[in-house]
Amino acid sequence: MRGLDKKVALIAGGGRGIGKEIAKTFADYGTSVIVGSRTEDQYLGTADEIRSMGGDAHGLALDVREQASVREFVEQANSLYGHIDIFVYCAGTNKRMPAEQYTQEAWEEIIGINLTGAFLTCQEVGKRMIEQRSGSIVTITSMLSHIATPNQSAYTASKGGLLQYSKLLAVEWAQYGIRVNSVSPGYIETDLNSANFQRQSFRDGVLGKTPMERFGLSSEVAQAVCFLASPEASYITGTSIPVDGGFLAGHQNIVML
């Protein structure tokens, strides 16, 4: 991807799964990467792995639920290089239960990480980007930003909210040279959802509704993120790219029948 070398990218939730793959892919393109996560072994481990491959990376503590932690993370990141070119919000969690049984505790935890965390981090990074009159933000949304499936009340609400919030930032911050976009992954096998992927009924059900008849790879999500963050997408803002093997297209066609 052209234009990503010598850039600085912050990855919130970059210690494992899709976020880790995004961090490694940016580094492959010559981007200096700063990984933020709550778990020390994960953010330091990802940074170490990138450096061992010849990349430039740092790992910093980040709890997206706490404003003080967010501010410290952004300040430390900015002090390392003096500027922030790219920010990716990939922190997320999920709990499944029927809507009528959903607990307030679970609701607040998921909304706090998936949506409020995005608000806090994007706001803090955005202030820096407004000052420098440039920047690119990519949020990791979900297919459930666009459709609904059972037993995921808080996740669906948070990811739907994140998509709309990302569009709002794109509209408000375009005047400052800041682009804001989203990537909506389909069914990507990661540590977070490994239990579901171990069930054959789940695998068969998903593949039966996916036109490409396969699951996605974290690397495919990462490439979409890097494209949106790069100068190659210089006239793209306020949009979302599904990386889902055609799942959303097929699902929407079914609904319209």
CSV table of C-alpha atoms in Angstrom, one decimal, residues 4-175:
chain,number,residue,atom,x,y,z
A,4,LEU,CA,2.0,4.4,4.6
A,5,ASP,CA,5.7,4.4,5.1
A,6,LYS,CA,7.0,7.0,7.6
A,7,LYS,CA,3.5,7.4,9.0
A,8,VAL,CA,2.6,6.8,12.7
A,9,ALA,CA,-0.4,4.6,13.5
A,10,LEU,CA,-2.1,4.0,16.9
A,11,ILE,CA,-4.0,0.8,17.3
A,12,ALA,CA,-6.4,0.6,20.2
A,13,GLY,CA,-7.0,-3.1,21.0
A,14,GLY,CA,-4.0,-4.1,19.0
A,15,GLY,CA,-2.7,-6.8,21.4
A,16,ARG,CA,-4.5,-9.8,19.8
A,17,GLY,CA,-6.8,-11.0,17.1
A,18,ILE,CA,-7.7,-8.7,14.3
A,19,GLY,CA,-6.1,-5.7,16.0
A,20,LYS,CA,-2.8,-7.5,16.2
A,21,GLU,CA,-3.0,-8.4,12.5
A,22,ILE,CA,-3.8,-4.8,11.7
A,23,ALA,CA,-0.7,-3.6,13.6
A,24,LYS,CA,1.6,-6.1,11.9
A,25,THR,CA,0.2,-5.2,8.5
A,26,PHE,CA,0.8,-1.5,9.0
A,27,ALA,CA,4.4,-2.4,10.1
A,28,ASP,CA,4.9,-4.4,6.9
A,29,TYR,CA,4.1,-1.2,4.9
A,30,GLY,CA,6.7,0.7,6.8
A,31,THR,CA,4.4,2.4,9.3
A,32,SER,CA,5.6,3.1,12.9
A,33,VAL,CA,3.0,1.4,15.1
A,34,ILE,CA,1.9,2.0,18.7
A,35,VAL,CA,-0.2,-0.8,20.2
A,36,GLY,CA,-2.5,-0.1,23.0
A,37,SER,CA,-4.2,-2.7,25.2
A,38,ARG,CA,-5.2,-3.4,28.8
A,39,THR,CA,-3.1,-6.6,29.0
A,40,GLU,CA,0.7,-6.0,29.3
A,41,ASP,CA,1.8,-9.3,27.8
A,42,GLN,CA,-0.3,-8.6,24.7
A,43,TYR,CA,0.7,-5.1,23.9
A,44,LEU,CA,4.3,-5.7,24.7
A,45,GLY,CA,4.3,-9.0,22.9
A,46,THR,CA,2.8,-7.6,19.7
A,47,ALA,CA,5.3,-4.8,19.7
A,48,ASP,CA,8.2,-7.2,20.3
A,49,GLU,CA,7.0,-9.4,17.5
A,50,ILE,CA,6.8,-6.5,15.1
A,51,ARG,CA,10.3,-5.4,16.0
A,52,SER,CA,11.7,-8.9,15.6
A,53,MET,CA,10.4,-8.8,12.0
A,54,GLY,CA,12.3,-5.5,11.4
A,55,GLY,CA,9.4,-3.1,12.0
A,56,ASP,CA,9.1,-0.1,14.3
A,57,ALA,CA,6.7,-0.6,17.2
A,58,HIS,CA,5.9,0.3,20.8
A,59,GLY,CA,3.4,-1.1,23.2
A,60,LEU,CA,1.6,1.1,25.7
A,61,ALA,CA,-1.0,0.5,28.4
A,62,LEU,CA,-4.5,1.6,27.4
A,63,ASP,CA,-7.9,1.1,29.1
A,64,VAL,CA,-10.4,2.6,26.7
A,65,ARG,CA,-13.0,2.9,29.5
A,66,GLU,CA,-11.0,5.3,31.5
A,67,GLN,CA,-10.5,8.9,30.3
A,68,ALA,CA,-7.2,9.3,32.2
A,69,SER,CA,-5.8,6.2,30.6
A,70,VAL,CA,-6.8,7.4,27.2
A,71,ARG,CA,-5.2,10.8,27.6
A,72,GLU,CA,-2.0,9.3,28.9
A,73,PHE,CA,-1.9,6.8,26.0
A,74,VAL,CA,-2.3,9.5,23.4
A,75,GLU,CA,0.2,11.9,25.1
A,76,GLN,CA,2.8,9.1,25.3
A,77,ALA,CA,2.2,8.1,21.7
A,78,ASN,CA,2.4,11.7,20.5
A,79,SER,CA,5.7,12.3,22.5
A,80,LEU,CA,7.3,9.3,20.8
A,81,TYR,CA,7.1,10.7,17.3
A,82,GLY,CA,5.7,14.2,17.6
A,83,HIS,CA,2.6,13.4,15.5
A,84,ILE,CA,-0.2,10.9,14.9
A,85,ASP,CA,-1.2,10.1,11.3
A,86,ILE,CA,-3.5,7.2,11.8
A,87,PHE,CA,-5.8,5.9,14.5
A,88,VAL,CA,-7.6,2.5,14.4
A,89,TYR,CA,-10.2,1.7,17.1
A,90,CYS,CA,-10.3,-2.1,17.3
A,91,ALA,CA,-11.2,-2.6,21.0
A,92,GLY,CA,-14.3,-4.7,21.5
A,93,THR,CA,-16.0,-7.4,23.5
A,94,ASN,CA,-19.3,-9.3,23.4
A,95,LYS,CA,-21.7,-11.3,25.6
A,96,ARG,CA,-24.7,-13.3,24.3
A,97,MET,CA,-28.0,-13.7,26.0
A,98,PRO,CA,-31.7,-13.1,25.1
A,99,ALA,CA,-32.8,-9.5,25.2
A,100,GLU,CA,-35.3,-10.0,28.1
A,101,GLN,CA,-32.5,-11.6,30.2
A,102,TYR,CA,-29.7,-9.2,29.3
A,103,THR,CA,-28.2,-7.8,32.5
A,104,GLN,CA,-27.4,-4.1,33.1
A,105,GLU,CA,-23.9,-5.1,34.1
A,106,ALA,CA,-23.2,-6.9,30.7
A,107,TRP,CA,-24.9,-4.0,28.8
A,108,GLU,CA,-22.7,-1.4,30.5
A,109,GLU,CA,-19.5,-3.3,30.0
A,110,ILE,CA,-20.0,-3.9,26.3
A,111,ILE,CA,-21.3,-0.4,25.6
A,112,GLY,CA,-18.4,1.0,27.7
A,113,ILE,CA,-15.7,-0.8,25.6
A,114,ASN,CA,-17.3,-0.9,22.2
A,115,LEU,CA,-18.8,2.6,22.0
A,116,THR,CA,-17.8,4.8,24.9
A,117,GLY,CA,-14.2,3.8,24.5
A,118,ALA,CA,-14.4,4.8,20.8
A,119,PHE,CA,-15.8,8.2,21.8
A,120,LEU,CA,-13.0,8.8,24.4
A,121,THR,CA,-10.1,7.7,22.2
A,122,CYS,CA,-11.3,9.3,18.9
A,123,GLN,CA,-12.0,12.6,20.7
A,124,GLU,CA,-8.5,12.6,22.2
A,125,VAL,CA,-6.7,11.6,19.0
A,126,GLY,CA,-9.0,13.9,17.0
A,127,LYS,CA,-7.8,17.0,19.0
A,128,ARG,CA,-4.2,16.2,17.9
A,129,MET,CA,-5.2,15.7,14.3
A,130,ILE,CA,-7.2,18.9,14.2
A,131,GLU,CA,-4.1,20.8,15.4
A,132,GLN,CA,-2.0,19.3,12.6
A,133,ARG,CA,-4.9,19.6,10.0
A,134,SER,CA,-4.6,16.0,8.8
A,135,GLY,CA,-5.2,12.4,9.9
A,136,SER,CA,-7.1,9.2,9.1
A,137,ILE,CA,-9.3,7.3,11.6
A,138,VAL,CA,-10.7,3.8,11.0
A,139,THR,CA,-13.1,2.1,13.4
A,140,ILE,CA,-13.8,-1.6,13.4
A,141,THR,CA,-17.5,-2.0,13.3
A,142,SER,CA,-19.4,-5.2,12.5
A,143,MET,CA,-22.0,-6.8,10.2
A,144,LEU,CA,-24.2,-6.1,13.2
A,145,SER,CA,-23.8,-2.4,12.6
A,146,HIS,CA,-26.0,-3.1,9.6
A,147,ILE,CA,-28.2,-6.1,10.5
A,148,ALA,CA,-29.4,-7.8,13.7
A,149,THR,CA,-29.0,-11.4,14.9
A,150,PRO,CA,-30.5,-12.8,18.1
A,151,ASN,CA,-29.0,-12.6,21.6
A,152,GLN,CA,-26.6,-9.7,21.1
A,153,SER,CA,-28.4,-6.7,22.4
A,154,ALA,CA,-25.5,-4.7,23.6
A,155,TYR,CA,-23.1,-5.7,20.8
A,156,THR,CA,-25.6,-4.7,18.1
A,157,ALA,CA,-26.4,-1.4,19.8
A,158,SER,CA,-22.8,-0.6,20.4
A,159,LYS,CA,-21.6,-1.4,16.9
A,160,GLY,CA,-24.6,0.3,15.3
A,161,GLY,CA,-23.8,3.4,17.4
A,162,LEU,CA,-20.1,3.2,16.4
A,163,LEU,CA,-21.0,3.2,12.7
A,164,GLN,CA,-23.1,6.3,13.1
A,165,TYR,CA,-20.6,8.0,15.3
A,166,SER,CA,-17.9,7.4,12.7
A,167,LYS,CA,-20.0,9.0,10.1
A,168,LEU,CA,-20.6,12.0,12.3
A,169,LEU,CA,-16.9,12.5,12.9
A,170,ALA,CA,-16.3,12.2,9.1
A,171,VAL,CA,-18.8,15.0,8.5
A,172,GLU,CA,-17.5,17.3,11.3
A,173,TRP,CA,-13.8,16.8,10.8
A,174,ALA,CA,-13.5,16.8,7.0
A,175,GLN,CA,-12.9,20.5,7.3
